[in-house]
């Protein structure tokens, strides 16, 4: 098995970019959660703020936003696991190659 640092580098960068993109998407949904809720509450014809908030929380659009938010966070978390695993694999391969070179000098 040959050690190809550039290949590992590009794999780690690709996994890191994927995580960054998915994390940004999840962050955006999380940051807009209250805005979506407020917008739905403002559309409500209820008279009290509590009733408007209750209507917004029960709105299918809000539930969809929450579902999308949770799904995006799960995808971001999985991408982070892959990124961290790629970094660990690269480090293990580097260590393995270092050990192999050390063994060659002992001969």
JSON list of C-alpha atoms in Angstrom, two decimals, residues 40-101:
[
{"chain": "A", "resi": 40, "resn": "UNK", "atom": "CA", "xyz": [-46.72, 33.01, 10.88]},
{"chain": "A", "resi": 41, "resn": "UNK", "atom": "CA", "xyz": [-47.94, 34.63, 14.10]},
{"chain": "A", "resi": 42, "resn": "UNK", "atom": "CA", "xyz": [-48.35, 37.97, 12.33]},
{"chain": "A", "resi": 43, "resn": "UNK", "atom": "CA", "xyz": [-50.51, 36.34, 9.65]},
{"chain": "A", "resi": 44, "resn": "UNK", "atom": "CA", "xyz": [-52.82, 34.93, 12.29]},
{"chain": "A", "resi": 45, "resn": "UNK", "atom": "CA", "xyz": [-56.15, 36.60, 12.89]},
{"chain": "A", "resi": 46, "resn": "UNK", "atom": "CA", "xyz": [-56.09, 35.74, 16.59]},
{"chain": "A", "resi": 47, "resn": "UNK", "atom": "CA", "xyz": [-56.53, 38.65, 18.97]},
{"chain": "A", "resi": 48, "resn": "UNK", "atom": "CA", "xyz": [-53.96, 37.90, 21.66]},
{"chain": "A", "resi": 49, "resn": "UNK", "atom": "CA", "xyz": [-50.23, 37.40, 21.20]},
{"chain": "A", "resi": 50, "resn": "UNK", "atom": "CA", "xyz": [-50.42, 34.06, 23.01]},
{"chain": "A", "resi": 51, "resn": "UNK", "atom": "CA", "xyz": [-53.08, 32.86, 20.59]},
{"chain": "A", "resi": 52, "resn": "UNK", "atom": "CA", "xyz": [-51.03, 34.09, 17.63]},
{"chain": "A", "resi": 53, "resn": "UNK", "atom": "CA", "xyz": [-47.98, 32.23, 18.93]},
{"chain": "A", "resi": 54, "resn": "UNK", "atom": "CA", "xyz": [-50.03, 29.07, 19.44]},
{"chain": "A", "resi": 55, "resn": "UNK", "atom": "CA", "xyz": [-51.35, 29.31, 15.89]},
{"chain": "A", "resi": 56, "resn": "UNK", "atom": "CA", "xyz": [-47.83, 29.80, 14.54]},
{"chain": "A", "resi": 57, "resn": "UNK", "atom": "CA", "xyz": [-46.52, 26.78, 16.47]},
{"chain": "A", "resi": 58, "resn": "UNK", "atom": "CA", "xyz": [-49.34, 24.65, 15.11]},
{"chain": "A", "resi": 59, "resn": "UNK", "atom": "CA", "xyz": [-48.92, 25.83, 11.53]},
{"chain": "A", "resi": 60, "resn": "UNK", "atom": "CA", "xyz": [-47.74, 23.08, 9.13]},
{"chain": "A", "resi": 61, "resn": "UNK", "atom": "CA", "xyz": [-45.21, 25.53, 7.64]},
{"chain": "A", "resi": 62, "resn": "UNK", "atom": "CA", "xyz": [-43.56, 25.92, 11.05]},
{"chain": "A", "resi": 63, "resn": "UNK", "atom": "CA", "xyz": [-43.50, 22.16, 11.63]},
{"chain": "A", "resi": 64, "resn": "UNK", "atom": "CA", "xyz": [-41.94, 21.72, 8.19]},
{"chain": "A", "resi": 65, "resn": "UNK", "atom": "CA", "xyz": [-39.31, 24.33, 9.04]},
{"chain": "A", "resi": 66, "resn": "UNK", "atom": "CA", "xyz": [-38.47, 22.50, 12.28]},
{"chain": "A", "resi": 67, "resn": "UNK", "atom": "CA", "xyz": [-38.31, 19.15, 10.45]},
{"chain": "A", "resi": 68, "resn": "UNK", "atom": "CA", "xyz": [-35.99, 20.63, 7.83]},
{"chain": "A", "resi": 69, "resn": "UNK", "atom": "CA", "xyz": [-33.88, 22.23, 10.56]},
{"chain": "A", "resi": 70, "resn": "UNK", "atom": "CA", "xyz": [-33.42, 18.95, 12.42]},
{"chain": "A", "resi": 71, "resn": "UNK", "atom": "CA", "xyz": [-32.70, 17.05, 9.19]},
{"chain": "A", "resi": 72, "resn": "UNK", "atom": "CA", "xyz": [-30.09, 19.62, 8.16]},
{"chain": "A", "resi": 73, "resn": "UNK", "atom": "CA", "xyz": [-28.41, 19.45, 11.57]},
{"chain": "A", "resi": 74, "resn": "UNK", "atom": "CA", "xyz": [-28.31, 15.65, 11.40]},
{"chain": "A", "resi": 75, "resn": "UNK", "atom": "CA", "xyz": [-26.70, 15.82, 7.94]},
{"chain": "A", "resi": 76, "resn": "UNK", "atom": "CA", "xyz": [-24.19, 18.38, 9.19]},
{"chain": "A", "resi": 77, "resn": "UNK", "atom": "CA", "xyz": [-23.33, 16.21, 12.19]},
{"chain": "A", "resi": 78, "resn": "UNK", "atom": "CA", "xyz": [-22.81, 13.18, 9.96]},
{"chain": "A", "resi": 79, "resn": "UNK", "atom": "CA", "xyz": [-20.62, 15.22, 7.63]},
{"chain": "A", "resi": 80, "resn": "UNK", "atom": "CA", "xyz": [-18.56, 16.35, 10.63]},
{"chain": "A", "resi": 81, "resn": "UNK", "atom": "CA", "xyz": [-18.09, 12.74, 11.71]},
{"chain": "A", "resi": 82, "resn": "UNK", "atom": "CA", "xyz": [-16.86, 11.88, 8.20]},
{"chain": "A", "resi": 83, "resn": "UNK", "atom": "CA", "xyz": [-14.53, 14.89, 8.18]},
{"chain": "A", "resi": 84, "resn": "UNK", "atom": "CA", "xyz": [-13.06, 13.99, 11.57]},
{"chain": "A", "resi": 85, "resn": "UNK", "atom": "CA", "xyz": [-12.68, 10.35, 10.50]},
{"chain": "A", "resi": 86, "resn": "UNK", "atom": "CA", "xyz": [-10.86, 11.41, 7.33]},
{"chain": "A", "resi": 87, "resn": "UNK", "atom": "CA", "xyz": [-8.47, 13.54, 9.38]},
{"chain": "A", "resi": 88, "resn": "UNK", "atom": "CA", "xyz": [-7.86, 10.61, 11.72]},
{"chain": "A", "resi": 89, "resn": "UNK", "atom": "CA", "xyz": [-7.27, 8.22, 8.82]},
{"chain": "A", "resi": 90, "resn": "UNK", "atom": "CA", "xyz": [-4.80, 10.63, 7.26]},
{"chain": "A", "resi": 91, "resn": "UNK", "atom": "CA", "xyz": [-2.94, 10.90, 10.57]},
{"chain": "A", "resi": 92, "resn": "UNK", "atom": "CA", "xyz": [-2.91, 7.12, 11.02]},
{"chain": "A", "resi": 93, "resn": "UNK", "atom": "CA", "xyz": [-1.58, 6.62, 7.51]},
{"chain": "A", "resi": 94, "resn": "UNK", "atom": "CA", "xyz": [1.09, 9.24, 8.12]},
{"chain": "A", "resi": 95, "resn": "UNK", "atom": "CA", "xyz": [2.11, 7.45, 11.29]},
{"chain": "A", "resi": 96, "resn": "UNK", "atom": "CA", "xyz": [2.07, 4.10, 9.50]},
{"chain": "A", "resi": 97, "resn": "UNK", "atom": "CA", "xyz": [4.33, 5.46, 6.77]},
{"chain": "A", "resi": 98, "resn": "UNK", "atom": "CA", "xyz": [6.69, 6.93, 9.37]},
{"chain": "A", "resi": 99, "resn": "UNK", "atom": "CA", "xyz": [6.90, 3.55, 11.10]},
{"chain": "A", "resi": 100, "resn": "UNK", "atom": "CA", "xyz": [7.58, 1.83, 7.79]},
{"chain": "A", "resi": 101, "resn": "UNK", "atom": "CA", "xyz": [10.44, 4.24, 7.04]}
]
